[in-house]
Short mmCIF file of C-alpha atoms in Angstrom, two decimals:
data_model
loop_
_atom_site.label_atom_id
_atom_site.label_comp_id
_atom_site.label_asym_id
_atom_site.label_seq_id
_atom_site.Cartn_x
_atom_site.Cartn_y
_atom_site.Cartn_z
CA UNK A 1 -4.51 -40.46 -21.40
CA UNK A 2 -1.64 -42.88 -21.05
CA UNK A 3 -0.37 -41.08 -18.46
CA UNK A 4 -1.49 -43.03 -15.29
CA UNK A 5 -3.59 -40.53 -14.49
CA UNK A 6 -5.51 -43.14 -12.49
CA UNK A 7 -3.20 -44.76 -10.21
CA UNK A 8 -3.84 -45.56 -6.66
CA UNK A 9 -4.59 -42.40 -4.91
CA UNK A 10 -4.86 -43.05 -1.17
CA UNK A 11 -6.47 -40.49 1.80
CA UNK A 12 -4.17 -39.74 4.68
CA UNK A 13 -6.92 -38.49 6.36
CA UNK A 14 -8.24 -41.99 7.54
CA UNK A 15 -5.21 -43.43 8.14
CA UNK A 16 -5.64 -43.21 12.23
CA UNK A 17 -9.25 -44.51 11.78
CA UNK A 18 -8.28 -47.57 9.40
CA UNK A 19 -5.43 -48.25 12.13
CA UNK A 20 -8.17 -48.55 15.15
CA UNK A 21 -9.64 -50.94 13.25
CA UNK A 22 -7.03 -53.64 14.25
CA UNK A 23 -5.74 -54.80 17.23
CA UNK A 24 -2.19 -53.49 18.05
CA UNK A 25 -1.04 -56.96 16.40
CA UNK A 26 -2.83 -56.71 13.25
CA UNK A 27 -1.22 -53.55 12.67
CA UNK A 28 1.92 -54.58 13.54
CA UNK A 29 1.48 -57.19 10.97
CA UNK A 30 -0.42 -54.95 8.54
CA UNK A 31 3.15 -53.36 7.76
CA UNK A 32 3.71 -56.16 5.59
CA UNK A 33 0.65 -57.28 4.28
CA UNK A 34 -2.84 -55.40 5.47
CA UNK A 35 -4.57 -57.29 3.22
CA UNK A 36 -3.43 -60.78 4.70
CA UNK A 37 -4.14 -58.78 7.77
CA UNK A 38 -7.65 -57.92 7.18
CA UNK A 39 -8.55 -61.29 5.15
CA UNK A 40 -7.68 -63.50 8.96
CA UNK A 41 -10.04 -61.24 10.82
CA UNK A 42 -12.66 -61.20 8.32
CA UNK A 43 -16.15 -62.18 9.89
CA UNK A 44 -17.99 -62.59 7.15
CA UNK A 45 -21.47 -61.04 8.30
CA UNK A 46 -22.51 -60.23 5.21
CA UNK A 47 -25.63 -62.09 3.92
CA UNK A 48 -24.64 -64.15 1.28
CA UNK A 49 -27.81 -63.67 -1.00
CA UNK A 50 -27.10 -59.74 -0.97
CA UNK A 51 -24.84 -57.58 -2.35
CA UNK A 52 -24.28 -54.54 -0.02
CA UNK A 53 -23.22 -51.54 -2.18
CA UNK A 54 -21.50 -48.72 -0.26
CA UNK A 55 -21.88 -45.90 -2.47
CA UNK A 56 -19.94 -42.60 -2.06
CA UNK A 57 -21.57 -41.68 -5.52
CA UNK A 58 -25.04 -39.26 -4.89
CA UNK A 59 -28.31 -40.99 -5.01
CA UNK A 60 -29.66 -38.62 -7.32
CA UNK A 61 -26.50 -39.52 -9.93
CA UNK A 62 -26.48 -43.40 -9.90
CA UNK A 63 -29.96 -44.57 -8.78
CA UNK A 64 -31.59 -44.90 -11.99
CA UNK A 65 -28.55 -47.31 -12.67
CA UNK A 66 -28.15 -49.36 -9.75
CA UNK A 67 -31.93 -49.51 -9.35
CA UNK A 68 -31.37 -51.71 -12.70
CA UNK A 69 -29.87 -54.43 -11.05
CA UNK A 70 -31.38 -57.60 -10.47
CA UNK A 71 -31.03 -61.49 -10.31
CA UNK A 72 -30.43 -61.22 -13.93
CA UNK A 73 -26.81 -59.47 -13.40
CA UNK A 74 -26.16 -60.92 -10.09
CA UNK A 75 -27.22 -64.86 -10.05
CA UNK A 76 -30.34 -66.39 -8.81
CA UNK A 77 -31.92 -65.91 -5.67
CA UNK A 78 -29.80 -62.62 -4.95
CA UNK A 79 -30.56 -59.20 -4.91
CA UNK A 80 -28.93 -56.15 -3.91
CA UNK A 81 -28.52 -53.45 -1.54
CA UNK A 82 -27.25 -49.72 -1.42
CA UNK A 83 -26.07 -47.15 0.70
CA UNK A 84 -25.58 -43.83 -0.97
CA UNK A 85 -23.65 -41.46 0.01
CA UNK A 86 -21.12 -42.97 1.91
CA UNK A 87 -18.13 -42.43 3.43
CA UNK A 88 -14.83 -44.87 3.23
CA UNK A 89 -14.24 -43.77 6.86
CA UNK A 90 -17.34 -46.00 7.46
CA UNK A 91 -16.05 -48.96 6.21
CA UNK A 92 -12.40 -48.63 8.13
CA UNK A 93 -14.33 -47.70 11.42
CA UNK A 94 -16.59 -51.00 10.69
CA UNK A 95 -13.14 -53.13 9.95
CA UNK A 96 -13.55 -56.60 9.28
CA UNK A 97 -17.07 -57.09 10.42
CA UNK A 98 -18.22 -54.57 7.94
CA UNK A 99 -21.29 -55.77 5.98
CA UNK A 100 -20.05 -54.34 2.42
CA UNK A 101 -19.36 -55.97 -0.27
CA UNK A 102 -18.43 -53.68 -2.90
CA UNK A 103 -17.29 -49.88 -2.54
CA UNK A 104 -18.61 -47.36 -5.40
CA UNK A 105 -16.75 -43.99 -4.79
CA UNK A 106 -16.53 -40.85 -6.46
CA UNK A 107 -12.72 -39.84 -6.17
CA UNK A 108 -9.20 -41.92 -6.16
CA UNK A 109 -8.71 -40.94 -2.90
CA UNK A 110 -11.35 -43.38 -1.46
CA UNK A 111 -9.85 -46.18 -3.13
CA UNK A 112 -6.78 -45.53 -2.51
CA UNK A 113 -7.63 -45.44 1.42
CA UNK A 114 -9.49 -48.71 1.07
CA UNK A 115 -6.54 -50.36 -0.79
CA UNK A 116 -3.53 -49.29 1.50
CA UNK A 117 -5.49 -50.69 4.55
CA UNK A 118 -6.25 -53.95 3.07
CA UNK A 119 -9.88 -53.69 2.76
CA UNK A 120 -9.80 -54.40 -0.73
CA UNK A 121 -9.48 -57.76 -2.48
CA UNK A 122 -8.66 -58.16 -6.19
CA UNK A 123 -10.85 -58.32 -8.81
CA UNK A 124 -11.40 -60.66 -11.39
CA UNK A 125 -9.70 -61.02 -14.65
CA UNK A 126 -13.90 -60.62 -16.48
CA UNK A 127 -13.47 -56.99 -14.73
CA UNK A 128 -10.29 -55.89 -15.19
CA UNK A 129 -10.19 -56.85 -18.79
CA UNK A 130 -12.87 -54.53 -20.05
CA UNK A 131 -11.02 -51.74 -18.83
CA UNK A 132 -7.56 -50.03 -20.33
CA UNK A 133 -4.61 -51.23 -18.23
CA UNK A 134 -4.22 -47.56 -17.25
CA UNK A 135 -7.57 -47.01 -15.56
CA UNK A 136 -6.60 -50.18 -13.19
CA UNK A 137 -5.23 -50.11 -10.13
CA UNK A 138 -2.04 -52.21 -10.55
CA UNK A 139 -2.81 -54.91 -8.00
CA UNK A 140 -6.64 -55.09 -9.58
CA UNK A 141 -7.89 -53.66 -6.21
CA UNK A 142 -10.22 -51.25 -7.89
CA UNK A 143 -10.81 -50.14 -11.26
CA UNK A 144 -12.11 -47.06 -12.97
CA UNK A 145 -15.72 -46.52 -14.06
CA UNK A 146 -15.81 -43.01 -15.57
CA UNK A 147 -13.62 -40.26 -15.66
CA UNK A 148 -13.92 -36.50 -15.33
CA UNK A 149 -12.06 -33.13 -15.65
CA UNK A 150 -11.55 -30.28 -13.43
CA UNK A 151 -12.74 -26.76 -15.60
CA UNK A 152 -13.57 -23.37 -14.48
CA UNK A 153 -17.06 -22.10 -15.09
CA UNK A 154 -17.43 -18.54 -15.72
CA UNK A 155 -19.95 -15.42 -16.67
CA UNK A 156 -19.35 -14.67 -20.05
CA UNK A 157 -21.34 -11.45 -19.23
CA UNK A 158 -18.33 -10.29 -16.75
CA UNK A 159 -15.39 -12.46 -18.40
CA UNK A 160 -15.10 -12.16 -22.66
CA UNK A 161 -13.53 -15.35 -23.85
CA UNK A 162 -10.79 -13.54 -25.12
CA UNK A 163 -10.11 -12.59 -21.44
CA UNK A 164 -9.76 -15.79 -19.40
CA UNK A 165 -6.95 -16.78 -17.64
CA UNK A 166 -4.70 -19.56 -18.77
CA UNK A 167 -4.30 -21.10 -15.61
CA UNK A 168 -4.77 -21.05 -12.31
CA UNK A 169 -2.15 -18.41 -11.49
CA UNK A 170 -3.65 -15.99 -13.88
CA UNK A 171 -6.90 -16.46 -11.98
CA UNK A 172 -5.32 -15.56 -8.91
CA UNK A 173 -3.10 -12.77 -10.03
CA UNK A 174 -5.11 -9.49 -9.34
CA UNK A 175 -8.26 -11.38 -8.73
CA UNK A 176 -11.17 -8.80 -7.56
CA UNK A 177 -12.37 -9.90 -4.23
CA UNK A 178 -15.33 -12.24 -3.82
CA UNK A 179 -15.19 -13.07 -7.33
CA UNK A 180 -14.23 -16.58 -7.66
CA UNK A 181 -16.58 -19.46 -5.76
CA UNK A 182 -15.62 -22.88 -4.79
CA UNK A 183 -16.95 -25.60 -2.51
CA UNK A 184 -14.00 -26.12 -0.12
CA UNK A 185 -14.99 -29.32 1.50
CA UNK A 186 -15.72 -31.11 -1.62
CA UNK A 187 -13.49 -34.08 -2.36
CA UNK A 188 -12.37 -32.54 -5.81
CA UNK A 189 -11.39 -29.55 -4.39
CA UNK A 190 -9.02 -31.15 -1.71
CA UNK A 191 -7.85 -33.91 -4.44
CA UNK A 192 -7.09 -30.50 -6.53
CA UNK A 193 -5.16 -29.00 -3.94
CA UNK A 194 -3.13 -32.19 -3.60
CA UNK A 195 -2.20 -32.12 -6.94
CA UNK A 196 -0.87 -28.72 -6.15
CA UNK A 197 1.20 -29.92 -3.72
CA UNK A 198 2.52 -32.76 -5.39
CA UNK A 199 3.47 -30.71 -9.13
CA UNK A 200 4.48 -27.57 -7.31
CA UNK A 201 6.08 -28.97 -3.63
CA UNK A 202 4.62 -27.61 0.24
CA UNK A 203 6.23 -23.73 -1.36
CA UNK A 204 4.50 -23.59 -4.24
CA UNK A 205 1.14 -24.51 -3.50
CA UNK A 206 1.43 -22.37 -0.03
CA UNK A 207 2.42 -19.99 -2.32
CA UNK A 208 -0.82 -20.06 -5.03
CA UNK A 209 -3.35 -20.55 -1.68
CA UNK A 210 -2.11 -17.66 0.11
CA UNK A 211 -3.24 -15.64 -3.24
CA UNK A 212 -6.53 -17.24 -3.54
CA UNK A 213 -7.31 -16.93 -0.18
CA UNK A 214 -6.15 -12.86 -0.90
CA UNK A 215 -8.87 -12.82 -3.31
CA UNK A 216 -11.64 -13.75 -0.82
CA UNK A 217 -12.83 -16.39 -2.70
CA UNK A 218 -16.50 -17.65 -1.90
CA UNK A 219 -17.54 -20.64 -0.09
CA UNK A 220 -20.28 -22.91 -1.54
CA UNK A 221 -21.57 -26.24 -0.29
CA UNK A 222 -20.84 -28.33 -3.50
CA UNK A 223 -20.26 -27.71 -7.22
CA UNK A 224 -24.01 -27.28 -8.14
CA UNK A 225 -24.00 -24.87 -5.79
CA UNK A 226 -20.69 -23.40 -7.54
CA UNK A 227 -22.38 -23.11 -10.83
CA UNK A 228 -25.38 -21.67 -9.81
CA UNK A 229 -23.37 -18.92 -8.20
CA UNK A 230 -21.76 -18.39 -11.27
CA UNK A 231 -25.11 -18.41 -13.73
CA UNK A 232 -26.72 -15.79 -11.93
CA UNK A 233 -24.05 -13.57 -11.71
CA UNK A 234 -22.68 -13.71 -7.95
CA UNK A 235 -19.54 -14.78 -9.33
CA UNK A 236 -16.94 -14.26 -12.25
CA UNK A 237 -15.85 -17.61 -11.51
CA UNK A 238 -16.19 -20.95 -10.47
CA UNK A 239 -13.73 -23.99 -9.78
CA UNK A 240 -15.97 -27.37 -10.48
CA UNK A 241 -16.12 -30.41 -12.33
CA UNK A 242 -16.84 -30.36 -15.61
CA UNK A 243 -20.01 -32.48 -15.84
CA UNK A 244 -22.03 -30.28 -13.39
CA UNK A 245 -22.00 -27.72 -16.36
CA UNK A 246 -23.36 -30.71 -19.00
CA UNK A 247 -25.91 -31.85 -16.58
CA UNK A 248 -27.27 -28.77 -15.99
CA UNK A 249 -27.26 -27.94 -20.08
CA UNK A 250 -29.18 -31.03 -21.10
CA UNK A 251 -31.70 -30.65 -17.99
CA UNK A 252 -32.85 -26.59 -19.09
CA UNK A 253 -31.46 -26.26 -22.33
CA UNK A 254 -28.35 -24.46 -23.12
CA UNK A 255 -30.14 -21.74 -24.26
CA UNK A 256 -31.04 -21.29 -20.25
CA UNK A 257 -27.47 -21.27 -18.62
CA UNK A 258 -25.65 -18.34 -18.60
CA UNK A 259 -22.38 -19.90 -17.26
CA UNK A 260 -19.79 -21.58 -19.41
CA UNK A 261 -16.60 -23.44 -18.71
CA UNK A 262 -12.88 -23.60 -19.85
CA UNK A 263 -10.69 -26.16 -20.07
CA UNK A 264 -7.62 -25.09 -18.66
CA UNK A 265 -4.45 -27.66 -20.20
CA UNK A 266 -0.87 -28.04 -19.53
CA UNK A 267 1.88 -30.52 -18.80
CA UNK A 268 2.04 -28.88 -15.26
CA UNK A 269 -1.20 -27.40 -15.07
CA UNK A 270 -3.24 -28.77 -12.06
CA UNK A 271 -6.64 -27.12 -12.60
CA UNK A 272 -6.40 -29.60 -15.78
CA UNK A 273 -6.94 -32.64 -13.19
CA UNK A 274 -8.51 -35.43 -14.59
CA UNK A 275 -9.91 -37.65 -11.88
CA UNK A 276 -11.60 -40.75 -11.51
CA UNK A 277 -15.01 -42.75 -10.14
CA UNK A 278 -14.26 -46.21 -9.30
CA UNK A 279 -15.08 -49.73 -7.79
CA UNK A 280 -13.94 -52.13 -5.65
CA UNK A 281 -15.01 -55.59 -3.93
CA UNK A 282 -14.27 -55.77 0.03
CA UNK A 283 -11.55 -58.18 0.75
CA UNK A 284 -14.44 -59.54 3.60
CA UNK A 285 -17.14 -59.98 1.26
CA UNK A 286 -19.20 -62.27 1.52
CA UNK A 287 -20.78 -62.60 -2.11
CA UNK A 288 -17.30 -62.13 -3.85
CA UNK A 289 -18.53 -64.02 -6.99
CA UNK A 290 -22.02 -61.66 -7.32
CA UNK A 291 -20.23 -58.52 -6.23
CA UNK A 292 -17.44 -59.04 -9.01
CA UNK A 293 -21.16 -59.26 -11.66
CA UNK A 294 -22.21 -55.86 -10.12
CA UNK A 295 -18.40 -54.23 -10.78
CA UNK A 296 -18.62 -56.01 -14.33
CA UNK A 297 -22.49 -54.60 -14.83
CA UNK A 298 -20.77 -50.79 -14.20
CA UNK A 299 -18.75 -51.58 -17.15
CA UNK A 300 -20.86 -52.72 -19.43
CA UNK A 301 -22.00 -50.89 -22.81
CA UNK A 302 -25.32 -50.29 -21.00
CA UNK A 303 -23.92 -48.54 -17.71
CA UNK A 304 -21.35 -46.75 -19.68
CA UNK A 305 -23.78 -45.83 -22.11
CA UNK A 306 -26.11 -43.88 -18.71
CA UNK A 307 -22.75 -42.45 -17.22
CA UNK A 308 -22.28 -40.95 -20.67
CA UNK A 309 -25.29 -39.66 -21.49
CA UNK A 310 -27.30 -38.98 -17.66
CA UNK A 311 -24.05 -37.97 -15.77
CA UNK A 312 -21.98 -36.58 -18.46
CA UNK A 313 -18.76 -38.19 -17.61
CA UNK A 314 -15.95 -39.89 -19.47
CA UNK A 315 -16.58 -43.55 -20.27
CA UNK A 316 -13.65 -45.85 -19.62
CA UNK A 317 -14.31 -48.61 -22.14
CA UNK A 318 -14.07 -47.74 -25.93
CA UNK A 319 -17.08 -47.23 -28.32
CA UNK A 320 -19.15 -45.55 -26.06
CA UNK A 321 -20.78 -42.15 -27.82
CA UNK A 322 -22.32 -39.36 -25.31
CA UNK A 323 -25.40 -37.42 -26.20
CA UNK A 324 -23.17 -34.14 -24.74
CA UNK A 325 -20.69 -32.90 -26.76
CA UNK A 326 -17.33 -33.47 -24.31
CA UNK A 327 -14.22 -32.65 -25.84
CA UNK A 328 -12.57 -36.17 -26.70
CA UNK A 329 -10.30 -37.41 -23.95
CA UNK A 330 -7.30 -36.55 -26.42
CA UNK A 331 -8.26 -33.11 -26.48
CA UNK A 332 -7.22 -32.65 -22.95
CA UNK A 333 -4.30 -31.78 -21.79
CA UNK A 334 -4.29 -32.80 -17.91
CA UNK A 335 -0.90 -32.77 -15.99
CA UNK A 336 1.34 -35.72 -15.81
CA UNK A 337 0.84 -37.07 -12.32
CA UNK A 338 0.62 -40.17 -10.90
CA UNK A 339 -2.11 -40.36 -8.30
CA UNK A 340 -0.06 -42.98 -6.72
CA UNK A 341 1.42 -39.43 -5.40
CA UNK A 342 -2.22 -38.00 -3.92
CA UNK A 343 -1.51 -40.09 -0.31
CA UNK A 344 -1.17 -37.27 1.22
CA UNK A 345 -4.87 -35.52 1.70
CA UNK A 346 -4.23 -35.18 5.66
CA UNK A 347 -1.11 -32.69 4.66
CA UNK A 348 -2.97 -31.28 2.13
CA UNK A 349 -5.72 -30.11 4.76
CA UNK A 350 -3.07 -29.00 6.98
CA UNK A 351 -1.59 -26.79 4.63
CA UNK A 352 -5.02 -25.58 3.77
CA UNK A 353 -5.56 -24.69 7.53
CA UNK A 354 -2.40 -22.54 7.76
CA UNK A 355 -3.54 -20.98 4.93
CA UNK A 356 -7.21 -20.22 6.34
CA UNK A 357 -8.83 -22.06 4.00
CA UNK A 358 -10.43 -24.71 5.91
CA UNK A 359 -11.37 -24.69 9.82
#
């Protein structure tokens, strides 16, 4: 995992938005420095005494966690406040006057849209130095708080382990149609796709999505939705993340799913994506100090301990033990990409466009 798999990652699509969120000055001067940019604007409407939490995490996932904190992690007299499901086109529509203090998101992406337009302010040293260099954005703007894998589910009923594919071109290659499921406006998907692009150039990955979309893959609203196709049969296959398929084993029993996943691995392999969740303060907060308590609170042994156990996702700080039984991080076998590279997620739905895969 020393392979910067977590480096900043930042979504094209916003980049118009985050622009209207400056006068034609500030962007003039956000060339340089969009931070410095943002920081002279800042408004600082924010009540002091709260910590807003933009979340682009599920209720249902982190809830039970952030429902945890209190004056006890955050300081006397202060409490906190969260929006779930969120997007990070909120906060660049908002700009500067935007009540948030600290972003929770789900994918790299979001981070890395924050970050490149200067909404994000660095973190403190009692953050960043709980987590491995390599699951830290450079310039401390964010930092990792789990990890997870991408992994195909499948019907062991219609697929025999001995038969499934290698990799993603051997689940294309004479794929029956209808028989693979995905949720196409999910934020894994499209970060998936983008690693595409990036290992395989705008050929390549044209290439592989003009074969899935030849094998009439079927649309589903999000990965539950994926695996649910998949456990009852509808589909051979599914493309999700591989928690969903943990989750759903500790919530029934194992004995009660019928799907199971594979881990696809390779150098150059991009189902093998390994992704990130992450924080990050708002360079406008204003309850820095508190907000930098809440990021620290996600990282400790405790909040680790419930990503580990209740989501089923990687912990990024060592020691940590999950009830599940994940393959250990060295087990897999992700590509080497730096998602430094994954700017690009307006070309990436572009390209999925020509290829009829989104609207």
């Amino acid at each position: 995992m020393n392979r910067a798999l977590i480096r900043l990652a930042a979504l094209g699509a916003v980049v118009a938005l985050g622009g209207a969120a400056c006068s034609s000055d500030s962007e003039d001067a956000a060339v340089g420095d969009p931070a410095a940019t943002v920081a002279a604007d800042c408004d600082n409407i924010g009540d002091p005494n709260v910590v807003t939490v933009y979340s682009g995490r599920s209720e249902k996932l982190v809830k039970p966690l952030l429902d945890q904190i209190d004056e006890s992690v955050l300081g006397p007299g202060i409490s906190v406040e969260v929006f779930y499901d969120q997007k990070p086109v909120k906060i660049l529509e908002e700009g500067p006057r935007s009540p948030a203090d600290v972003w929770f998101g789900q994918d790299a992406g979001e981070l890395g849209a924050l970050a490149k337009h200067g909404y994000l302010g660095q973190l403190p040293d009692s953050v960043t130095g709980l987590v491995p260099a390599s699951y830290v954005d450079p310039d401390k703007r964010w930092t990792a708080t789990t990890l997870r894998s991408r992994v195909l589910a499948y019907d062991p009923a219609q697929v025999p382990e001995a038969e499934l594919p290698a990799g993603i071109d051997a689940l294309v290659d004479n794929a029956a149609p209808g028989t693979i499921g995905y949720a196409p406006t999910n934020a894994s998907w499209k970060s998936f796709v983008t690693a595409l692009r990036v290992l395989r150039g705008e050929d390549g990955a044209r290439e592989w999505l003009t074969k899935f979309k030849e094998a009439e893959p079927t649309e589903f609203a999000n990965n539950g939705a994926v695996l649910d196709a998949v456990d009852q049969g509808q589909v051979k296959f599914g493309l999700i993340n591989h928690y969903y398929w943990f989750q759903r084993t500790a919530s029934v029993g194992a004995e009660n799913v019928k799907a199971n996943i594979h881990y696809f691995k390779g150098d150059t392999e991009p189902g093998a994506l390994v992704n990130i969740a992450a924080a990050g303060i708002l360079n406008c907060s204003n309850s820095a100090e508190a907000a930098g308590k809440l990021v620290q609170f996600l990282l400790s042994e405790e909040s680790q301990q419930y990503f580990a156990d209740q989501t089923g996702e990687y912990p990024v700080i060592e020691g940590v033990q999950s009830k599940h039984a994940l393959p250990a991080l060295t087990e897999l076998d992700p590509p080497t990409i730096d998602l430094n590279q994954l700017e690009s997620l307006e070309a990436t739905e572009a390209l999925l466009r020509e290829t009829g895969l989104l609207e």
